[in-house]
Short mmCIF file of C-alpha atoms and ligand atoms in Angstrom, two decimals:
data_model
loop_
_atom_site.label_atom_id
_atom_site.label_comp_id
_atom_site.label_asym_id
_atom_site.label_seq_id
_atom_site.Cartn_x
_atom_site.Cartn_y
_atom_site.Cartn_z
CA MET A 3 12.14 -13.19 26.17
CA PRO A 4 10.56 -13.06 22.67
CA ASP A 5 11.77 -10.30 20.32
CA ARG A 6 9.43 -7.30 20.37
CA TYR A 7 7.77 -5.69 17.35
CA ALA A 8 4.87 -3.24 17.10
CA VAL A 9 2.73 -1.21 14.74
CA PHE A 10 2.34 2.51 15.48
CA GLY A 11 -0.70 4.45 14.26
CA HIS A 12 -3.46 6.80 15.38
CA PRO A 13 -6.05 5.36 15.65
CA ILE A 14 -4.72 1.82 15.70
CA HIS A 15 -7.37 -0.45 17.23
CA HIS A 16 -8.61 -1.71 13.81
CA SER A 17 -5.12 -2.64 12.65
CA LYS A 18 -4.79 -6.14 11.23
CA SER A 19 -0.99 -6.10 11.51
CA PRO A 20 -0.83 -7.87 14.93
CA PHE A 21 -2.99 -10.70 13.57
CA ILE A 22 -0.89 -10.97 10.40
CA HIS A 23 2.52 -10.93 12.07
CA ARG A 24 1.49 -13.30 14.86
CA ALA A 25 0.21 -15.69 12.18
CA PHE A 26 3.50 -15.38 10.25
CA ALA A 27 5.45 -16.04 13.47
CA ALA A 28 3.39 -19.13 14.34
CA GLN A 29 3.75 -20.45 10.81
CA THR A 30 7.53 -20.00 10.66
CA GLY A 31 8.30 -20.88 14.30
CA GLN A 32 9.70 -17.42 15.10
CA ASP A 33 9.62 -16.41 18.77
CA LEU A 34 8.30 -12.86 18.71
CA GLU A 35 5.70 -10.60 20.22
CA TYR A 36 3.82 -8.02 18.08
CA THR A 37 1.55 -5.36 19.57
CA ALA A 38 -0.36 -2.29 18.38
CA ILE A 39 0.66 1.05 19.91
CA ASP A 40 -1.48 4.16 19.62
CA ALA A 41 0.69 7.28 19.33
CA SER A 42 -0.67 10.75 18.65
CA PRO A 43 1.32 12.80 16.11
CA GLU A 44 2.92 14.92 18.85
CA HIS A 45 4.16 11.87 20.75
CA PHE A 46 4.97 9.62 17.79
CA ALA A 47 8.73 10.17 17.52
CA ALA A 48 9.37 9.91 21.27
CA THR A 49 7.18 6.80 21.58
CA VAL A 50 9.05 5.05 18.77
CA ARG A 51 12.46 5.99 20.17
CA THR A 52 11.48 4.69 23.61
CA PHE A 53 10.24 1.46 22.06
CA PHE A 54 13.62 0.86 20.41
CA THR A 55 15.61 2.02 23.45
CA GLU A 56 13.72 -0.50 25.56
CA GLY A 57 14.69 -3.36 23.26
CA GLY A 58 12.14 -3.24 20.40
CA LYS A 59 13.54 -4.95 17.30
CA GLY A 60 11.35 -3.51 14.55
CA ALA A 61 8.15 -1.60 13.84
CA ASN A 62 5.47 -0.96 11.29
CA VAL A 63 4.07 2.51 10.92
CA THR A 64 0.67 3.41 9.55
CA VAL A 65 -1.59 6.43 9.06
CA PRO A 66 -0.90 9.24 9.87
CA HIS A 67 2.77 8.66 10.74
CA LYS A 68 4.42 7.37 7.55
CA GLU A 69 6.17 10.65 6.68
CA ALA A 70 7.17 11.24 10.30
CA ALA A 71 8.63 7.73 10.42
CA LEU A 72 10.95 8.55 7.54
CA ALA A 73 11.92 11.82 9.20
CA LEU A 74 12.85 10.27 12.53
CA ALA A 75 15.03 7.52 11.06
CA ALA A 76 18.79 7.97 10.94
CA ASP A 77 18.93 6.22 7.58
CA ALA A 78 16.49 5.10 4.88
CA THR A 79 16.39 2.63 2.01
CA PRO A 80 16.12 4.03 -1.53
CA ARG A 81 12.52 2.83 -1.80
CA ALA A 82 11.54 4.69 1.39
CA GLN A 83 13.28 7.82 0.13
CA GLU A 84 11.48 7.60 -3.22
CA ALA A 85 8.14 7.08 -1.51
CA GLY A 86 8.84 9.98 0.86
CA ALA A 87 7.39 7.79 3.59
CA ALA A 88 8.11 4.67 5.63
CA ASN A 89 5.90 1.82 6.79
CA THR A 90 8.71 -0.25 8.31
CA LEU A 91 11.50 0.53 10.78
CA PHE A 92 14.39 -1.75 11.64
CA LEU A 93 17.70 -1.47 13.45
CA THR A 94 20.99 -1.48 11.59
CA ALA A 95 23.95 -3.53 12.87
CA ASP A 96 25.17 -0.50 14.86
CA GLY A 97 21.74 0.08 16.42
CA ALA A 98 20.52 3.02 14.34
CA ILE A 99 16.86 3.24 13.26
CA CYS A 100 16.52 2.70 9.50
CA ALA A 101 13.32 3.37 7.50
CA ASP A 102 11.99 1.22 4.70
CA ASN A 103 8.81 1.13 2.64
CA THR A 104 7.30 -2.21 1.65
CA ASP A 105 3.94 -0.91 0.37
CA GLY A 106 5.02 -0.74 -3.27
CA VAL A 107 6.51 -4.20 -3.38
CA GLY A 108 3.42 -5.46 -1.55
CA LEU A 109 1.16 -4.06 -4.26
CA ILE A 110 3.25 -5.46 -7.10
CA ARG A 111 3.44 -8.92 -5.45
CA ASP A 112 -0.31 -8.97 -4.93
CA LEU A 113 -1.01 -7.94 -8.52
CA THR A 114 1.47 -10.29 -10.13
CA ASN A 115 1.72 -13.30 -7.78
CA ARG A 116 -1.76 -13.52 -6.29
CA TRP A 117 -3.76 -12.23 -9.23
CA GLY A 118 -1.47 -13.19 -12.10
CA LEU A 119 -1.51 -9.76 -13.73
CA ALA A 120 1.32 -8.89 -16.11
CA LEU A 121 2.05 -5.17 -15.97
CA GLU A 122 4.68 -4.91 -18.67
CA GLY A 123 3.39 -3.06 -21.74
CA LYS A 124 0.02 -2.31 -20.09
CA ARG A 125 -1.84 0.98 -19.70
CA ILE A 126 -2.37 2.03 -16.09
CA LEU A 127 -4.55 4.79 -14.66
CA LEU A 128 -3.57 5.86 -11.14
CA LEU A 129 -6.18 7.84 -9.21
CA GLY A 130 -4.86 10.05 -6.41
CA ALA A 131 -1.64 11.94 -5.76
CA GLY A 132 -1.29 11.74 -1.99
CA GLY A 133 1.02 9.60 0.11
CA ALA A 134 -0.51 6.30 -1.03
CA ALA A 135 -0.06 7.14 -4.73
CA LYS A 136 3.46 8.42 -4.20
CA GLY A 137 4.41 5.24 -2.36
CA ILE A 138 3.54 2.96 -5.26
CA LEU A 139 4.62 5.05 -8.24
CA ALA A 140 8.28 3.97 -8.42
CA PRO A 141 7.51 0.22 -8.25
CA LEU A 142 4.76 0.67 -10.85
CA ILE A 143 7.19 2.41 -13.20
CA ALA A 144 9.76 -0.33 -12.55
CA ALA A 145 7.21 -2.91 -13.76
CA ARG A 146 7.56 -1.26 -17.21
CA PRO A 147 3.97 -0.64 -18.25
CA CYS A 148 3.63 1.21 -21.54
CA ALA A 149 1.88 4.17 -19.91
CA ILE A 150 0.82 5.48 -16.53
CA MET A 151 -1.68 8.34 -16.39
CA LEU A 152 -2.19 10.11 -13.09
CA ALA A 153 -5.49 11.80 -12.25
CA ASN A 154 -6.09 13.72 -9.06
CA ARG A 155 -8.88 15.98 -7.87
CA THR A 156 -6.28 18.68 -7.20
CA ALA A 157 -4.41 18.87 -10.51
CA ALA A 158 -1.28 20.51 -9.12
CA ARG A 159 -0.51 17.52 -6.90
CA ALA A 160 -0.71 15.13 -9.87
CA GLU A 161 1.51 17.42 -11.93
CA ALA A 162 4.09 17.61 -9.14
CA LEU A 163 4.22 13.81 -8.85
CA VAL A 164 4.59 13.36 -12.58
CA ALA A 165 7.41 15.91 -12.62
CA ALA A 166 9.19 14.19 -9.73
CA PHE A 167 9.05 10.74 -11.32
CA ALA A 168 9.52 11.83 -14.97
CA PRO A 169 13.26 11.05 -15.12
CA ARG A 170 12.76 7.49 -13.82
CA ALA A 171 9.86 6.91 -16.22
CA ALA A 172 11.83 8.25 -19.18
CA GLN A 173 14.78 6.01 -18.30
CA LEU A 174 12.55 2.94 -18.49
CA GLY A 175 10.58 4.08 -21.54
CA VAL A 176 7.34 4.48 -19.59
CA SER A 177 5.02 7.30 -20.65
CA LEU A 178 4.03 9.17 -17.47
CA THR A 179 1.44 11.93 -17.86
CA THR A 180 -1.54 13.48 -16.10
CA LEU A 181 -5.18 13.07 -17.01
CA PRO A 182 -7.44 15.94 -15.94
CA TRP A 183 -9.85 14.81 -13.19
CA ALA A 184 -12.84 16.13 -15.14
CA GLN A 185 -11.91 13.88 -18.05
CA LEU A 186 -12.42 10.72 -15.97
CA ALA A 187 -16.14 11.03 -16.50
CA HIS A 188 -15.74 12.16 -20.11
CA PRO A 189 -12.46 10.80 -21.48
CA ALA A 190 -11.67 12.53 -24.74
CA ALA A 191 -9.10 10.75 -26.86
CA THR A 192 -7.68 8.51 -24.13
CA PRO A 193 -7.31 4.84 -25.07
CA PRO A 194 -8.82 2.54 -22.42
CA PHE A 195 -6.83 1.23 -19.45
CA ASP A 196 -5.86 -2.34 -18.52
CA LEU A 197 -5.54 -1.46 -14.84
CA VAL A 198 -7.17 1.35 -12.86
CA LEU A 199 -5.76 1.80 -9.36
CA ASN A 200 -7.60 3.82 -6.74
CA ALA A 201 -5.10 5.41 -4.37
CA THR A 202 -7.45 8.18 -3.24
CA SER A 203 -9.02 8.14 0.19
CA ALA A 204 -12.44 8.93 -1.32
CA SER A 205 -13.84 5.63 0.06
CA LEU A 206 -13.42 6.98 3.59
CA THR A 207 -16.23 9.42 2.87
CA GLY A 208 -18.23 6.81 0.97
CA SER A 209 -17.56 8.36 -2.43
CA ALA A 210 -15.91 7.11 -5.61
CA PRO A 211 -13.91 9.09 -8.17
CA PRO A 212 -15.97 9.99 -11.25
CA LEU A 213 -15.50 7.20 -13.78
CA SER A 214 -16.79 6.45 -17.24
CA PRO A 215 -17.53 3.11 -18.95
CA THR A 216 -15.10 4.03 -21.73
CA LEU A 217 -12.11 4.01 -19.33
CA TRP A 218 -11.95 0.22 -19.27
CA ALA A 219 -10.18 -2.10 -21.72
CA PRO A 220 -12.02 -5.40 -22.30
CA ASP A 221 -9.93 -7.30 -19.69
CA ALA A 222 -9.52 -4.35 -17.33
CA THR A 223 -8.84 -4.75 -13.62
CA ALA A 224 -9.99 -2.24 -11.01
CA TYR A 225 -7.83 -2.27 -7.88
CA ASP A 226 -8.54 -0.31 -4.72
CA LEU A 227 -5.68 0.12 -2.25
CA MET A 228 -8.33 0.21 0.46
CA TYR A 229 -10.44 -2.73 1.60
CA GLY A 230 -13.40 -3.36 3.81
CA ALA A 231 -16.05 -5.90 4.74
CA THR A 232 -18.00 -4.85 1.65
CA PRO A 233 -16.64 -3.66 -1.74
CA THR A 234 -15.47 -0.03 -1.75
CA PRO A 235 -17.56 2.55 -3.67
CA PHE A 236 -14.82 2.62 -6.34
CA LEU A 237 -15.00 -1.15 -6.87
CA VAL A 238 -18.81 -1.08 -6.96
CA ALA A 239 -18.74 1.66 -9.62
CA ALA A 240 -16.02 -0.14 -11.60
CA GLN A 241 -17.99 -3.35 -11.67
CA HIS A 242 -21.13 -1.57 -12.86
CA GLN A 243 -19.15 0.02 -15.63
CA GLY A 244 -17.73 -3.19 -16.99
CA ALA A 245 -14.34 -3.71 -15.32
CA ALA A 246 -13.62 -7.41 -15.90
CA ARG A 247 -12.15 -7.86 -12.43
CA THR A 248 -12.30 -5.95 -9.16
CA ILE A 249 -9.73 -6.42 -6.39
CA ASP A 250 -9.38 -4.72 -3.00
CA GLY A 251 -6.20 -3.94 -1.07
CA LEU A 252 -6.34 -6.84 1.40
CA GLY A 253 -3.72 -8.81 -0.50
CA MET A 254 -1.43 -5.77 -0.63
CA LEU A 255 -1.76 -5.45 3.15
CA VAL A 256 -0.64 -9.05 3.68
CA GLU A 257 2.18 -8.81 1.12
CA GLN A 258 3.65 -5.60 2.56
CA ALA A 259 3.60 -7.27 5.97
CA ALA A 260 5.38 -10.34 4.61
CA GLU A 261 8.12 -8.14 3.17
CA SER A 262 8.57 -6.41 6.55
CA PHE A 263 8.67 -9.80 8.28
CA TRP A 264 11.34 -10.99 5.86
CA LEU A 265 13.35 -7.84 6.46
CA TRP A 266 13.26 -8.33 10.24
CA ARG A 267 13.55 -12.11 10.49
CA GLY A 268 15.18 -13.29 7.25
CA VAL A 269 12.31 -15.72 6.71
CA ARG A 270 9.59 -15.46 4.04
CA PRO A 271 6.19 -16.49 5.39
CA GLU A 272 3.46 -18.04 3.24
CA THR A 273 0.97 -15.26 2.65
CA GLU A 274 -1.96 -17.18 1.17
CA PRO A 275 -3.29 -18.84 4.36
CA VAL A 276 -3.13 -15.50 6.21
CA TYR A 277 -4.83 -13.73 3.31
CA GLN A 278 -7.59 -16.37 3.30
CA ALA A 279 -8.07 -16.08 7.07
CA LEU A 280 -8.47 -12.30 6.84
CA ARG A 281 -10.84 -12.65 3.88
CA ALA A 282 -12.96 -15.03 5.95
CA GLN A 283 -13.00 -12.55 8.86
CA LEU A 284 -14.19 -9.79 6.52
CA GLY A 285 -16.81 -12.12 5.05
CA ALA A 286 -18.12 -12.90 8.54
CA LEU A 287 -18.33 -9.16 9.30
CA ALA A 288 -20.25 -8.51 6.08
CA ALA A 289 -22.72 -11.29 6.88
CA ARG A 290 -23.68 -9.75 10.24
P1 ATR B 325 -3.03 9.15 1.49
O1 ATR B 325 -1.79 9.01 2.30
O2 ATR B 325 -4.13 8.18 1.85
O3 ATR B 325 -2.77 9.17 0.03
P2 ATR B 325 -3.41 11.99 1.39
O4 ATR B 325 -1.97 12.24 1.19
O5 ATR B 325 -4.22 12.87 2.28
O6 ATR B 325 -3.66 10.54 1.97
O7 ATR B 325 -4.10 11.92 -0.05
C1 ATR B 325 -5.44 11.62 -0.22
C2 ATR B 325 -5.72 11.46 -1.71
O8 ATR B 325 -7.10 11.14 -1.91
C3 ATR B 325 -5.47 12.72 -2.51
O9 ATR B 325 -5.12 12.36 -3.82
C4 ATR B 325 -6.87 13.38 -2.47
O10 ATR B 325 -7.10 14.30 -3.51
P3 ATR B 325 -6.66 15.86 -3.33
O11 ATR B 325 -5.17 15.90 -3.60
O12 ATR B 325 -7.44 16.58 -4.33
O13 ATR B 325 -7.01 16.22 -1.90
C5 ATR B 325 -7.72 12.18 -2.66
N1 ATR B 325 -9.09 12.33 -2.17
C6 ATR B 325 -9.51 12.37 -0.90
N2 ATR B 325 -10.86 12.45 -0.83
C7 ATR B 325 -11.31 12.48 -2.12
C8 ATR B 325 -12.58 12.56 -2.72
N3 ATR B 325 -13.70 12.63 -2.01
N4 ATR B 325 -12.66 12.55 -4.08
C9 ATR B 325 -11.52 12.48 -4.81
N5 ATR B 325 -10.27 12.40 -4.30
C10 ATR B 325 -10.16 12.40 -2.97
#
């Protein structure tokens, strides 16, 4: 019997995780089965517990269950606790469910390994203050940029995040402040940014945060945590405004999966062929 893994979400039919993990398993010769399980919020915890009771070895968790996944776990890694959310569940040696979060490390690996970006000493603008932004803030601080500014449509949420992560940022000498949302379109005395990350879900409604051409340093990268068959509205706007490079979140998706796979199986898959296969699938969709 192959070891059983699954991704839990709601909805889940568009999930690329089964494709990614099956490709990793084929590549590394691991005997496992990986399925997608739709669980509504009210049934999520019970469905996950049943999955593990019936022999499941590990799980990924996606929208809207990442906070609930952390809550149901008996234990959690420091990075899941910091993120306040989990995207990966595994069993400890004594059979307890433990929560982890590989999103942040996935983002950093994509930025640094796939795209060759150095973050140390750079100026970063992070758009959004929801779960996605919270999940990547600690790893971004750990990369020791010179400054991270956080802008969110609802100012109070950005201020709360900055307050929560201020001690960590201060420890590492990273300036962590907010930038008023209205100033994105009219930045006052803000020096330009080397990297602008979109962690809002604005793309879901086809909109982009308000941006100005003066936000971008000459070599600036625009990175959207979301991805699709065509560039997100944020990436389209960034390119028009002179961002030197635009990158979507497909690489982050593959890298976070690889980190989960490593956690479960103790084997690091090669991510590039799987990334290229997914990129080709998206390209084929766009060409339709
Ligand atoms: P996620 O887990 O994807 O981060 P979330 O916690 O609901 O989801 O957070 C969504 C983020 O996208 C928030 O920062 C939200 O801004 P608010 O805090 O003001 O709600 C942001 N967001 C969603 N739609 C947006 C839009 N149309 N324009 C700007 N920001 C938007």
